C-alpha cells in the first residue's frame, strides 16, 4: 500500500481498523516531502515535530477500542502560509514577515488542533496572496508536479502542488479572487471556495477582507466535505462569520444529479478561453446530461466588468490592510533611516515585493479623494450589479458551470513580466468572490499538453451541499484520479 496516495477518507478507515497508525502516516508524508521538495518546492516551513505529535496521538488511539466514525485524530495536514499558527512561522511568503511567529492560532487552526491533526508544514504562496502563479513568492518558486516547467497556479500554489504531489493528504488555502480554485485546476485537485462568512477569517492575514475566504484543497470531493465540516462555523472573533446550524456536509454526497438544473453562462466561453478548455467543458456538460441533469445556456453579462471591479476593490482593501506593515509593529525593519518617515518608507520599500507595491499604489490611487467616486465607488456599484445577476440566475438554476481558468497551467516565467496578462488568468474566478457565492473547482480531464483542466461549479450563497453533491456525482462518473496521475516530468 502506498500511504501517500490514499485520500483522507481512506486513511480514516485504515486508522479506525487499526491497519495504520498516525505515526506511519505522518512518517510516510515526511519521507515523501524529503523526496519531492527539491523538485516541487511547495513548503516554506516543514514541521518535523509532527512525527512526535503523531506518536503521542497513537498512544491515545491505542487505548480506544472503538475509534469514533469520522475521527480525524492523527491525520496530518498542510497549511497555506498566510494562516496564523502559534509557534510556527507565518511568512505570507514575504520578506516583510520572513521571521514572523504569530502569538496566536487562527480559528481554523484551533479547530484543526482540537481534532488532533498534526501540521506537516506551511505552504508556499504568492506574496500576501497576490498572484496567480506562486511566482510572486519572495521565498521560492513552486513547480507544478504534473510538469515541473509549469506554474502550479496561485496564490495557493504550494497547497495545490503539495496535495497533487502527495506531499500532504490535504491542505488549507485561501481564496480572494480564485487562489484556491485556479491552483486546484492547474494541479488536478479539488478546491472549494466557500460562501463568504461560512468560515472564520480570524488569523488569516488580510489581503482584501470583503473577498477573502479560507477553504479546503483536497484529492477528492469527499475529503473537501470532511474538511469543511471541521472548519465551518460562526466565530465571535470574526464579525463577518455567520451563525448557522451545523451541517454534516458528507451527508450531501448522494451520487445523484437527476433533475439538477445547470446553467452554462455563455460569457465564460468566449474569446480568450482555449479550445482545449472549451472542449473538455463541453464533454463535461454531456456527462451531466447523461446523469440526468438538465443543462441550459444562460447569461451573466456583468461578468465582463468583474475583473476590473475585482482589481479596484481588492487593491483598495489591500492598500488599507497592508498599512499595518510599517516596520514598527510587525516584521521587517530597515537597518538605515534617519527619522520616522524614512523608517516607514525604507522598511516598506525593502520589505515588499513588486506586485505588492503595485497593488498598494493602485489601491491608494482609487481611494484618493480625486478618484474615489470614479473608481472605488463605481466598482462598488458594479459589485451590486454582478451580485444581482447571480441572484437572477439562481432563481432558475441550482448550479452554474464554467471553466476555472482560460488555459491549463502556463510555463514558469511566461507571464511574470506582464501583470495584465497574469490578471487575465483570474477572469473566470473573480466574479464569484465579488458576489460572495461559493464555487468548487474539480478536474474534468487533461489538455493536449497533458496538463489538468478544471471545471468550476458555482452555487448560490450557502448552497455548499448542492455544490458538493454535483461535483461528487461528476467525479464518481469520470474517476479522474484513477485515470490520470502527475508525471513529474522534468
Ligand atoms: N490571482 C488573484 C490576485 O492576484 C487572486 C488572488 C487570491 O485569490 N488571493 O489577486
CSV table of C-alpha atoms and ligand atoms in Angstrom, one decimal:
chain,number,residue,atom,x,y,z
A,1,UNK,CA,0.0,0.0,0.0
A,2,UNK,CA,1.3,3.4,-0.9
A,3,UNK,CA,0.1,5.5,2.1
A,4,UNK,CA,0.5,8.9,0.5
A,5,UNK,CA,-1.7,8.0,-2.4
A,6,UNK,CA,-4.7,7.4,-0.2
A,7,UNK,CA,-7.4,10.0,0.3
A,8,UNK,CA,-8.2,11.2,3.8
A,9,UNK,CA,-11.4,9.2,4.0
A,10,UNK,CA,-9.4,6.1,3.1
A,11,UNK,CA,-6.8,7.0,5.8
A,12,UNK,CA,-9.7,7.4,8.3
A,13,UNK,CA,-10.8,3.8,7.6
A,14,UNK,CA,-7.3,2.5,8.0
A,15,UNK,CA,-6.8,4.2,11.3
A,16,UNK,CA,-10.2,3.0,12.5
A,17,UNK,CA,-9.5,-0.6,11.6
A,18,UNK,CA,-6.0,-0.3,13.1
A,19,UNK,CA,-4.4,-1.1,9.8
A,20,UNK,CA,-2.3,2.1,10.0
A,21,UNK,CA,-1.0,4.3,12.9
A,22,UNK,CA,-0.8,8.0,12.8
A,23,UNK,CA,3.0,7.7,13.1
A,24,UNK,CA,3.1,5.5,10.0
A,25,UNK,CA,1.0,8.0,8.1
A,26,UNK,CA,3.0,11.1,9.2
A,27,UNK,CA,6.3,9.3,8.6
A,28,UNK,CA,5.2,8.4,5.0
A,29,UNK,CA,4.4,12.0,4.3
A,30,UNK,CA,7.7,13.3,5.8
A,31,UNK,CA,9.6,10.9,3.7
A,32,UNK,CA,7.6,11.9,0.6
A,33,UNK,CA,8.3,15.6,1.4
A,34,UNK,CA,12.0,14.9,1.7
A,35,UNK,CA,11.9,13.0,-1.6
A,36,UNK,CA,10.0,15.6,-3.6
A,37,UNK,CA,10.6,19.0,-2.1
A,38,UNK,CA,13.7,19.6,-4.2
A,39,UNK,CA,11.6,19.3,-7.3
A,40,UNK,CA,8.3,20.8,-6.3
A,41,UNK,CA,9.4,23.4,-3.7
A,42,UNK,CA,5.9,23.6,-2.1
A,43,UNK,CA,7.0,24.3,1.5
A,44,UNK,CA,8.1,27.4,3.3
A,45,UNK,CA,8.4,25.6,6.6
A,46,UNK,CA,8.5,21.8,7.3
A,47,UNK,CA,7.3,20.8,10.8
A,48,UNK,CA,9.3,17.7,11.6
A,49,UNK,CA,7.9,17.7,15.1
A,50,UNK,CA,4.6,16.5,13.6
A,51,UNK,CA,6.0,13.0,14.0
A,52,UNK,CA,6.4,13.3,17.7
A,53,UNK,CA,2.8,14.6,17.9
A,54,UNK,CA,1.7,11.5,15.9
A,55,UNK,CA,3.4,9.2,18.3
A,56,UNK,CA,1.6,10.8,21.2
A,57,UNK,CA,-1.7,10.6,19.4
A,58,UNK,CA,-1.1,6.9,18.7
A,59,UNK,CA,-0.8,6.3,22.5
A,60,UNK,CA,-4.3,7.6,22.8
A,61,UNK,CA,-5.6,5.8,19.8
A,62,UNK,CA,-4.2,2.5,21.1
A,63,UNK,CA,-6.3,2.8,24.2
A,64,UNK,CA,-9.5,3.3,22.1
A,65,UNK,CA,-11.2,0.1,21.2
A,66,UNK,CA,-13.7,1.8,19.1
A,67,UNK,CA,-12.4,4.8,17.3
A,68,UNK,CA,-15.3,7.2,16.5
A,69,UNK,CA,-16.6,7.3,13.0
A,70,UNK,CA,-15.4,10.4,11.3
A,71,UNK,CA,-12.4,10.8,13.7
A,72,UNK,CA,-9.5,12.7,12.1
A,73,UNK,CA,-7.2,12.1,15.1
A,74,UNK,CA,-3.7,11.6,13.8
A,75,UNK,CA,-4.3,12.6,10.2
A,76,UNK,CA,-1.9,15.4,9.2
A,77,UNK,CA,-2.5,18.5,7.1
A,78,UNK,CA,-0.6,21.3,5.3
A,79,UNK,CA,-1.4,25.0,5.8
A,80,UNK,CA,-1.0,27.9,3.5
A,81,UNK,CA,1.5,30.3,4.9
A,82,UNK,CA,-0.9,33.2,5.4
A,83,UNK,CA,-2.9,31.4,8.1
A,84,UNK,CA,-1.5,32.1,11.6
A,85,UNK,CA,0.0,29.2,13.5
A,86,UNK,CA,1.2,29.8,17.1
A,87,UNK,CA,4.8,28.9,17.4
A,88,UNK,CA,5.3,28.2,13.7
A,89,UNK,CA,6.4,30.9,11.3
A,90,UNK,CA,3.7,32.6,9.2
A,91,UNK,CA,5.6,34.4,6.4
A,92,UNK,CA,3.0,35.1,3.7
A,93,UNK,CA,6.0,34.1,1.5
A,94,UNK,CA,7.2,37.7,2.0
A,95,UNK,CA,10.4,39.3,3.2
A,96,UNK,CA,8.3,41.6,5.3
A,97,UNK,CA,7.1,38.6,7.5
A,98,UNK,CA,10.1,36.4,6.9
A,99,UNK,CA,10.7,35.7,10.6
A,100,UNK,CA,7.2,36.4,11.9
A,101,UNK,CA,5.9,34.0,14.5
A,102,UNK,CA,2.2,34.6,15.4
A,103,UNK,CA,1.5,34.6,19.1
A,104,UNK,CA,-1.9,33.0,18.5
A,105,UNK,CA,-3.6,30.4,16.3
A,106,UNK,CA,-6.2,31.3,13.6
A,107,UNK,CA,-9.6,30.0,14.4
A,108,UNK,CA,-9.3,27.3,11.7
A,109,UNK,CA,-6.0,26.2,13.2
A,110,UNK,CA,-7.7,25.9,16.7
A,111,UNK,CA,-10.3,23.7,15.1
A,112,UNK,CA,-7.7,21.6,13.4
A,113,UNK,CA,-5.8,21.2,16.6
A,114,UNK,CA,-8.9,20.2,18.5
A,115,UNK,CA,-9.3,17.4,16.0
A,116,UNK,CA,-5.7,16.4,16.8
A,117,UNK,CA,-4.4,16.7,13.3
A,118,UNK,CA,-0.6,17.3,13.2
A,119,UNK,CA,0.6,20.1,10.9
A,120,UNK,CA,3.1,18.9,8.4
A,121,UNK,CA,4.2,22.4,7.4
A,122,UNK,CA,3.4,25.8,5.9
A,123,UNK,CA,2.9,26.0,2.2
A,124,UNK,CA,4.3,28.5,-0.4
A,125,UNK,CA,2.1,31.2,-1.9
A,126,UNK,CA,2.3,34.4,-3.9
A,127,UNK,CA,3.5,37.2,-1.5
A,128,UNK,CA,0.5,38.2,0.6
A,129,UNK,CA,-1.7,36.1,-1.7
A,130,UNK,CA,-1.3,38.4,-4.6
A,131,UNK,CA,-0.8,36.5,-7.8
A,132,UNK,CA,-1.9,33.6,-9.9
A,133,UNK,CA,1.2,31.5,-10.3
A,134,UNK,CA,3.1,31.5,-7.0
A,135,UNK,CA,6.0,33.2,-8.8
A,136,UNK,CA,5.4,36.3,-6.6
A,137,UNK,CA,6.7,34.4,-3.6
A,138,UNK,CA,9.7,36.1,-2.1
A,139,UNK,CA,10.9,32.8,-0.9
A,140,UNK,CA,10.9,30.2,-3.7
A,141,UNK,CA,9.1,29.3,-6.9
A,142,UNK,CA,6.8,26.2,-6.6
A,143,UNK,CA,6.7,23.9,-9.6
A,144,UNK,CA,3.7,22.0,-10.9
A,145,UNK,CA,4.0,18.3,-10.1
A,146,UNK,CA,2.4,17.4,-13.5
A,147,UNK,CA,5.2,19.2,-15.3
A,148,UNK,CA,8.0,20.9,-13.4
A,149,UNK,CA,8.4,23.6,-16.0
A,150,UNK,CA,4.9,24.8,-15.4
A,151,UNK,CA,3.5,27.0,-12.6
A,152,UNK,CA,1.2,25.4,-10.1
A,153,UNK,CA,-1.2,28.4,-10.2
A,154,UNK,CA,-1.7,30.8,-7.4
A,155,UNK,CA,-1.8,32.2,-4.9
A,156,UNK,CA,-2.3,28.9,-3.0
A,157,UNK,CA,0.2,27.2,-5.4
A,158,UNK,CA,2.2,25.5,-2.6
A,159,UNK,CA,-1.0,24.0,-1.2
A,160,UNK,CA,-2.3,22.6,-4.5
A,161,UNK,CA,1.1,21.3,-5.6
A,162,UNK,CA,1.7,19.6,-2.3
A,163,UNK,CA,-1.7,17.8,-2.5
A,164,UNK,CA,-1.1,16.8,-6.1
A,165,UNK,CA,2.4,15.5,-5.4
A,166,UNK,CA,1.1,13.5,-2.4
A,167,UNK,CA,3.3,15.6,0.0
A,168,UNK,CA,0.3,16.3,2.2
A,169,UNK,CA,-3.0,14.4,2.4
A,170,UNK,CA,-4.9,17.7,2.2
A,171,UNK,CA,-4.3,21.4,2.8
A,172,UNK,CA,-5.9,24.7,3.6
A,173,UNK,CA,-5.7,27.6,1.1
A,174,UNK,CA,-7.3,31.0,0.9
A,175,UNK,CA,-9.3,32.5,-2.0
A,176,UNK,CA,-9.8,36.2,-2.6
A,177,UNK,CA,-10.3,36.1,-6.4
A,178,UNK,CA,-9.5,32.5,-7.3
A,179,UNK,CA,-6.5,31.5,-5.3
A,180,UNK,CA,-7.9,28.1,-4.2
A,181,UNK,CA,-9.7,27.2,-7.5
A,182,UNK,CA,-7.1,28.2,-10.1
A,183,UNK,CA,-4.2,26.3,-8.5
A,184,UNK,CA,-6.5,23.3,-7.9
A,185,UNK,CA,-7.4,23.4,-11.6
A,186,UNK,CA,-3.7,23.7,-12.7
A,187,UNK,CA,-2.7,20.8,-10.4
A,188,UNK,CA,-5.6,18.4,-11.0
A,189,UNK,CA,-7.0,18.5,-7.4
A,190,UNK,CA,-10.3,19.7,-5.8
A,191,UNK,CA,-10.5,23.3,-4.4
A,192,UNK,CA,-13.5,24.8,-2.7
A,193,UNK,CA,-14.1,28.5,-2.2
A,194,UNK,CA,-16.9,28.9,0.3
A,195,UNK,CA,-19.7,31.3,0.8
A,196,UNK,CA,-18.3,34.5,2.3
A,197,UNK,CA,-18.9,34.2,6.1
A,198,UNK,CA,-19.1,30.4,6.3
A,199,UNK,CA,-15.6,30.1,7.8
A,200,UNK,CA,-13.9,32.4,10.2
A,201,UNK,CA,-11.2,34.6,8.8
A,202,UNK,CA,-9.7,35.3,12.2
A,203,UNK,CA,-6.0,34.7,12.0
A,204,UNK,CA,-5.9,34.8,8.2
A,205,UNK,CA,-3.5,37.6,7.2
A,206,UNK,CA,-5.9,40.0,5.5
A,207,UNK,CA,-5.5,40.8,1.8
A,208,UNK,CA,-9.0,42.1,0.7
A,209,UNK,CA,-11.2,41.5,3.7
A,210,UNK,CA,-14.6,41.6,1.9
A,211,UNK,CA,-13.4,38.9,-0.5
A,212,UNK,CA,-11.0,36.6,1.5
A,213,UNK,CA,-12.2,33.1,2.5
A,214,UNK,CA,-10.2,30.1,3.8
A,215,UNK,CA,-11.1,26.8,2.2
A,216,UNK,CA,-10.0,23.2,1.5
A,217,UNK,CA,-7.7,21.8,-1.2
A,218,UNK,CA,-8.1,18.1,-1.4
A,219,UNK,CA,-7.6,15.0,-3.5
A,220,UNK,CA,-11.3,14.4,-3.9
A,221,UNK,CA,-14.8,15.9,-3.2
A,222,UNK,CA,-15.5,13.7,-0.2
A,223,UNK,CA,-12.3,15.0,1.5
A,224,UNK,CA,-13.4,18.5,0.8
A,225,UNK,CA,-16.7,17.9,2.6
A,226,UNK,CA,-14.9,16.4,5.5
A,227,UNK,CA,-12.5,19.3,5.9
A,228,UNK,CA,-15.4,21.7,5.5
A,229,UNK,CA,-17.1,20.0,8.5
A,230,UNK,CA,-14.0,20.8,10.5
A,231,UNK,CA,-13.6,24.5,9.6
A,232,UNK,CA,-17.1,25.8,9.1
A,233,UNK,CA,-18.9,27.7,11.8
A,234,UNK,CA,-19.6,31.0,13.5
A,235,UNK,CA,-16.8,32.7,15.3
A,236,UNK,CA,-17.3,35.7,17.6
A,237,UNK,CA,-13.8,36.9,16.7
A,238,UNK,CA,-14.9,37.4,13.1
A,239,UNK,CA,-18.0,39.5,12.9
A,240,UNK,CA,-18.5,38.6,9.2
A,241,UNK,CA,-18.9,35.0,10.0
A,242,UNK,CA,-22.5,33.7,10.0
A,243,UNK,CA,-24.3,31.9,12.8
A,244,UNK,CA,-25.9,28.9,11.1
A,245,UNK,CA,-26.9,25.5,12.2
A,246,UNK,CA,-24.1,22.9,11.9
A,247,UNK,CA,-24.3,20.7,8.9
A,248,UNK,CA,-22.6,17.4,8.2
A,249,UNK,CA,-21.5,18.1,4.6
A,250,UNK,CA,-20.6,14.5,3.9
A,251,UNK,CA,-24.3,13.6,4.1
A,252,UNK,CA,-24.9,15.7,1.0
A,253,UNK,CA,-22.9,13.4,-1.3
A,254,UNK,CA,-25.7,11.4,-2.9
A,255,UNK,CA,-24.2,10.5,-6.2
A,256,UNK,CA,-27.3,11.6,-7.9
A,257,UNK,CA,-28.0,14.7,-10.0
A,258,UNK,CA,-31.3,13.7,-11.7
A,259,UNK,CA,-33.3,16.8,-12.2
A,260,UNK,CA,-30.4,19.1,-11.2
A,261,UNK,CA,-30.7,22.4,-13.1
A,262,UNK,CA,-27.4,23.5,-14.5
A,263,UNK,CA,-26.9,26.9,-16.2
A,264,UNK,CA,-24.0,27.5,-18.5
A,265,UNK,CA,-23.3,31.2,-18.8
A,266,UNK,CA,-22.2,31.9,-22.4
A,267,UNK,CA,-19.9,34.7,-21.4
A,268,UNK,CA,-17.5,32.3,-19.9
A,269,UNK,CA,-16.9,30.5,-23.2
A,270,UNK,CA,-15.9,33.5,-25.3
A,271,UNK,CA,-12.7,35.0,-26.6
A,272,UNK,CA,-9.5,34.1,-24.6
A,273,UNK,CA,-10.7,30.7,-23.4
A,274,UNK,CA,-8.6,28.0,-25.0
A,275,UNK,CA,-10.1,25.5,-27.4
A,276,UNK,CA,-8.9,22.7,-25.2
A,277,UNK,CA,-10.6,24.0,-22.1
A,278,UNK,CA,-13.9,24.6,-24.1
A,279,UNK,CA,-13.8,21.1,-25.5
A,280,UNK,CA,-13.4,19.4,-22.1
A,281,UNK,CA,-16.2,21.5,-20.6
A,282,UNK,CA,-18.5,20.6,-23.4
A,283,UNK,CA,-17.7,16.9,-22.7
A,284,UNK,CA,-18.4,17.5,-19.0
A,285,UNK,CA,-21.8,19.0,-19.9
A,286,UNK,CA,-22.6,15.8,-21.8
A,287,UNK,CA,-21.6,13.8,-18.8
A,288,UNK,CA,-24.1,15.8,-16.6
A,289,UNK,CA,-26.8,15.3,-19.2
A,290,UNK,CA,-26.2,11.5,-19.3
A,291,UNK,CA,-26.5,11.6,-15.5
A,292,UNK,CA,-30.0,13.1,-15.7
A,293,UNK,CA,-29.2,16.8,-15.1
A,294,UNK,CA,-31.0,19.5,-17.1
A,295,UNK,CA,-28.4,21.7,-18.7
A,296,UNK,CA,-29.3,25.1,-20.4
A,297,UNK,CA,-27.3,28.0,-21.7
A,298,UNK,CA,-27.7,31.2,-19.7
A,299,UNK,CA,-26.3,34.7,-19.4
A,300,UNK,CA,-24.2,36.5,-16.9
A,301,UNK,CA,-23.3,39.7,-18.8
A,302,UNK,CA,-22.0,41.6,-15.9
A,303,UNK,CA,-19.1,39.3,-15.6
A,304,UNK,CA,-17.4,41.3,-18.4
A,305,UNK,CA,-16.8,44.0,-15.7
A,306,UNK,CA,-15.9,41.7,-12.9
A,307,UNK,CA,-12.1,41.6,-13.5
A,308,UNK,CA,-11.8,45.4,-13.4
A,309,UNK,CA,-14.1,45.7,-10.4
A,310,UNK,CA,-12.1,43.0,-8.6
A,311,UNK,CA,-8.8,44.7,-9.1
A,312,UNK,CA,-10.2,48.0,-7.9
A,313,UNK,CA,-11.8,46.6,-4.8
A,314,UNK,CA,-9.0,44.1,-3.9
A,315,UNK,CA,-6.3,46.7,-4.3
A,316,UNK,CA,-8.2,49.3,-2.4
A,317,UNK,CA,-8.7,46.9,0.5
A,318,UNK,CA,-5.1,45.7,0.3
A,319,UNK,CA,-3.7,49.2,0.4
A,320,UNK,CA,-5.5,49.7,3.7
A,321,UNK,CA,-4.8,46.2,5.2
A,322,UNK,CA,-1.1,46.4,4.4
A,323,UNK,CA,-0.8,49.7,6.1
A,324,UNK,CA,0.0,47.8,9.3
A,325,UNK,CA,3.3,46.7,8.0
A,326,UNK,CA,5.2,49.8,8.9
A,327,UNK,CA,8.5,48.4,10.2
A,328,UNK,CA,7.4,49.1,13.8
A,329,UNK,CA,4.6,46.8,14.7
A,330,UNK,CA,5.3,43.8,12.5
A,331,UNK,CA,8.0,42.2,10.6
A,332,UNK,CA,10.9,43.7,8.6
A,333,UNK,CA,12.6,46.9,9.7
A,334,UNK,CA,15.1,48.7,7.5
A,335,UNK,CA,18.5,49.0,9.0
A,336,UNK,CA,19.1,52.5,7.8
A,337,UNK,CA,16.8,55.5,8.5
A,338,UNK,CA,17.2,59.0,9.9
A,339,UNK,CA,13.7,59.8,11.0
A,340,UNK,CA,10.3,58.1,11.5
A,341,UNK,CA,9.1,58.8,7.9
A,342,UNK,CA,12.3,57.2,6.5
A,343,UNK,CA,11.8,54.2,8.8
A,344,UNK,CA,8.4,53.6,7.3
A,345,UNK,CA,9.5,54.3,3.7
A,346,UNK,CA,12.6,52.2,3.8
A,347,UNK,CA,11.1,49.3,5.6
A,348,UNK,CA,8.2,49.1,3.1
A,349,UNK,CA,10.4,49.7,0.1
A,350,UNK,CA,12.8,46.9,1.1
A,351,UNK,CA,10.2,44.6,2.7
A,352,UNK,CA,7.6,44.4,-0.1
A,353,UNK,CA,8.0,42.8,-3.5
A,354,UNK,CA,7.0,44.5,-6.8
A,355,UNK,CA,3.5,43.1,-7.1
A,356,UNK,CA,2.5,44.0,-3.6
A,357,UNK,CA,3.8,47.6,-4.2
A,358,UNK,CA,1.9,47.7,-7.4
A,359,UNK,CA,-1.3,46.8,-5.6
A,360,UNK,CA,-0.7,49.3,-2.8
A,361,UNK,CA,-0.1,52.1,-5.3
A,362,UNK,CA,-3.2,51.1,-7.4
A,363,UNK,CA,-5.3,50.9,-4.2
A,364,UNK,CA,-4.2,54.2,-2.8
A,365,UNK,CA,-4.9,55.8,-6.1
A,366,UNK,CA,-8.5,54.5,-6.4
A,367,UNK,CA,-9.2,55.6,-2.8
A,368,UNK,CA,-7.7,59.1,-3.2
A,369,UNK,CA,-10.2,61.9,-2.9
A,370,UNK,CA,-10.0,62.9,-6.6
A,371,UNK,CA,-10.6,59.4,-7.9
A,372,UNK,CA,-12.7,57.8,-5.2
A,373,UNK,CA,-16.0,58.4,-7.0
A,374,UNK,CA,-14.8,57.5,-10.4
A,375,UNK,CA,-13.2,54.2,-9.4
A,376,UNK,CA,-13.9,52.8,-6.0
A,377,UNK,CA,-17.5,54.0,-5.7
A,378,UNK,CA,-18.3,52.9,-9.2
A,379,UNK,CA,-16.7,49.5,-8.5
A,380,UNK,CA,-18.9,49.0,-5.5
A,381,UNK,CA,-22.0,49.8,-7.7
A,382,UNK,CA,-20.8,47.2,-10.3
A,383,UNK,CA,-20.3,44.8,-7.4
A,384,UNK,CA,-24.0,45.1,-6.5
A,385,UNK,CA,-24.9,44.7,-10.2
A,386,UNK,CA,-22.8,41.5,-10.5
A,387,UNK,CA,-24.4,40.1,-7.4
A,388,UNK,CA,-27.9,40.8,-8.7
A,389,UNK,CA,-27.2,38.9,-11.9
A,390,UNK,CA,-26.0,35.9,-10.0
A,391,UNK,CA,-29.2,36.1,-7.9
A,392,UNK,CA,-31.3,36.2,-11.0
A,393,UNK,CA,-29.6,33.1,-12.3
A,394,UNK,CA,-30.0,31.2,-9.1
A,395,UNK,CA,-33.8,31.7,-9.3
A,396,UNK,CA,-33.6,29.3,-12.3
A,397,UNK,CA,-30.6,27.1,-11.8
A,398,UNK,CA,-29.1,25.1,-8.9
A,399,UNK,CA,-25.6,25.5,-10.1
A,400,UNK,CA,-23.7,27.3,-12.9
A,401,UNK,CA,-21.0,25.5,-14.8
A,402,UNK,CA,-17.9,27.4,-16.2
A,403,UNK,CA,-14.2,26.9,-16.8
A,404,UNK,CA,-11.9,27.7,-13.8
A,405,UNK,CA,-9.1,29.3,-15.9
A,406,UNK,CA,-8.8,30.2,-19.6
A,407,UNK,CA,-5.9,27.8,-20.1
A,408,UNK,CA,-4.1,24.9,-18.5
A,409,UNK,CA,-1.0,25.8,-16.3
A,410,UNK,CA,1.4,28.1,-18.2
A,411,UNK,CA,5.2,27.9,-18.2
A,412,UNK,CA,7.2,29.3,-15.4
A,413,UNK,CA,8.3,32.8,-16.5
A,414,UNK,CA,5.7,33.1,-19.2
A,415,UNK,CA,3.6,35.8,-17.6
A,416,UNK,CA,5.8,37.0,-14.8
A,417,UNK,CA,6.8,40.3,-16.5
A,418,UNK,CA,3.3,41.1,-17.7
A,419,UNK,CA,1.0,41.8,-14.8
A,420,UNK,CA,-2.1,42.4,-17.0
A,421,UNK,CA,-1.8,39.1,-18.7
A,422,UNK,CA,-1.4,37.5,-15.3
A,423,UNK,CA,-4.6,39.2,-14.1
A,424,UNK,CA,-6.4,37.7,-17.0
A,425,UNK,CA,-5.8,34.2,-15.5
A,426,UNK,CA,-8.5,35.2,-13.0
A,427,UNK,CA,-11.2,36.1,-15.5
A,428,UNK,CA,-13.4,33.1,-14.6
A,429,UNK,CA,-13.0,33.2,-10.8
A,430,UNK,CA,-13.1,36.7,-9.5
A,431,UNK,CA,-16.9,37.3,-10.1
A,432,UNK,CA,-17.6,34.6,-7.6
A,433,UNK,CA,-15.8,36.4,-4.8
A,434,UNK,CA,-17.4,39.7,-5.8
A,435,UNK,CA,-20.8,38.0,-5.4
A,436,UNK,CA,-19.8,36.3,-2.1
A,437,UNK,CA,-21.1,32.9,-3.5
A,438,UNK,CA,-19.4,29.5,-3.3
A,439,UNK,CA,-17.7,27.6,-6.1
A,440,UNK,CA,-15.8,24.4,-6.5
A,441,UNK,CA,-13.0,23.5,-8.9
A,442,UNK,CA,-12.8,19.9,-9.9
A,443,UNK,CA,-10.6,18.2,-12.6
A,444,UNK,CA,-12.6,17.2,-15.7
A,445,UNK,CA,-9.8,16.0,-17.9
A,446,UNK,CA,-6.4,16.9,-19.4
A,447,UNK,CA,-5.5,19.1,-22.3
A,448,UNK,CA,-3.3,18.3,-25.3
A,449,UNK,CA,-0.3,19.3,-23.3
A,450,UNK,CA,-1.1,16.6,-20.7
A,451,UNK,CA,-2.0,19.2,-18.1
A,452,UNK,CA,-5.2,19.0,-16.0
A,453,UNK,CA,-8.2,21.1,-16.8
A,454,UNK,CA,-10.6,22.3,-14.1
A,455,UNK,CA,-14.4,22.7,-14.2
A,456,UNK,CA,-16.0,25.3,-11.9
A,457,UNK,CA,-19.4,24.8,-10.4
A,458,UNK,CA,-20.9,27.9,-8.8
A,459,UNK,CA,-23.7,27.8,-6.3
A,460,UNK,CA,-26.0,30.3,-4.5
A,461,UNK,CA,-24.9,31.6,-1.1
A,462,UNK,CA,-24.8,28.7,1.5
A,463,UNK,CA,-25.7,26.1,-1.1
A,464,UNK,CA,-22.5,24.1,-0.5
A,465,UNK,CA,-24.4,20.9,0.0
A,466,UNK,CA,-25.8,21.1,-3.5
A,467,UNK,CA,-22.5,22.1,-5.0
A,468,UNK,CA,-20.6,19.3,-3.3
A,469,UNK,CA,-23.1,16.7,-4.5
A,470,UNK,CA,-23.0,18.0,-8.0
A,471,UNK,CA,-19.2,17.8,-8.0
A,472,UNK,CA,-19.1,14.4,-6.3
A,473,UNK,CA,-21.5,12.8,-8.7
A,474,UNK,CA,-19.4,14.0,-11.7
A,475,UNK,CA,-16.2,12.8,-10.0
A,476,UNK,CA,-17.7,9.3,-9.4
A,477,UNK,CA,-18.5,9.1,-13.0
A,478,UNK,CA,-15.3,10.3,-14.7
A,479,UNK,CA,-12.9,9.0,-12.0
A,480,UNK,CA,-10.2,11.5,-12.8
A,481,UNK,CA,-7.7,10.4,-10.1
A,482,UNK,CA,-7.8,6.8,-11.2
A,483,UNK,CA,-7.3,7.7,-14.9
A,484,UNK,CA,-4.6,10.4,-14.7
A,485,UNK,CA,-1.6,11.0,-12.5
A,486,UNK,CA,1.0,13.7,-12.2
A,487,UNK,CA,4.0,12.8,-14.3
A,488,UNK,CA,6.9,14.7,-12.6
A,489,UNK,CA,8.3,15.4,-16.0
A,490,UNK,CA,11.5,17.4,-15.8
B,1,LIG,N1,-4.9,36.0,-8.6
B,1,LIG,C1,-5.8,36.9,-7.9
B,1,LIG,C2,-5.0,38.1,-7.4
B,1,LIG,O1,-3.9,38.2,-7.8
B,1,LIG,C3,-6.5,36.2,-6.7
B,1,LIG,C4,-5.6,36.1,-5.5
B,1,LIG,C5,-6.3,35.4,-4.4
B,1,LIG,O2,-7.4,34.8,-4.6
B,1,LIG,N2,-5.7,35.5,-3.2
B,1,LIG,O3,-5.4,39.0,-6.8
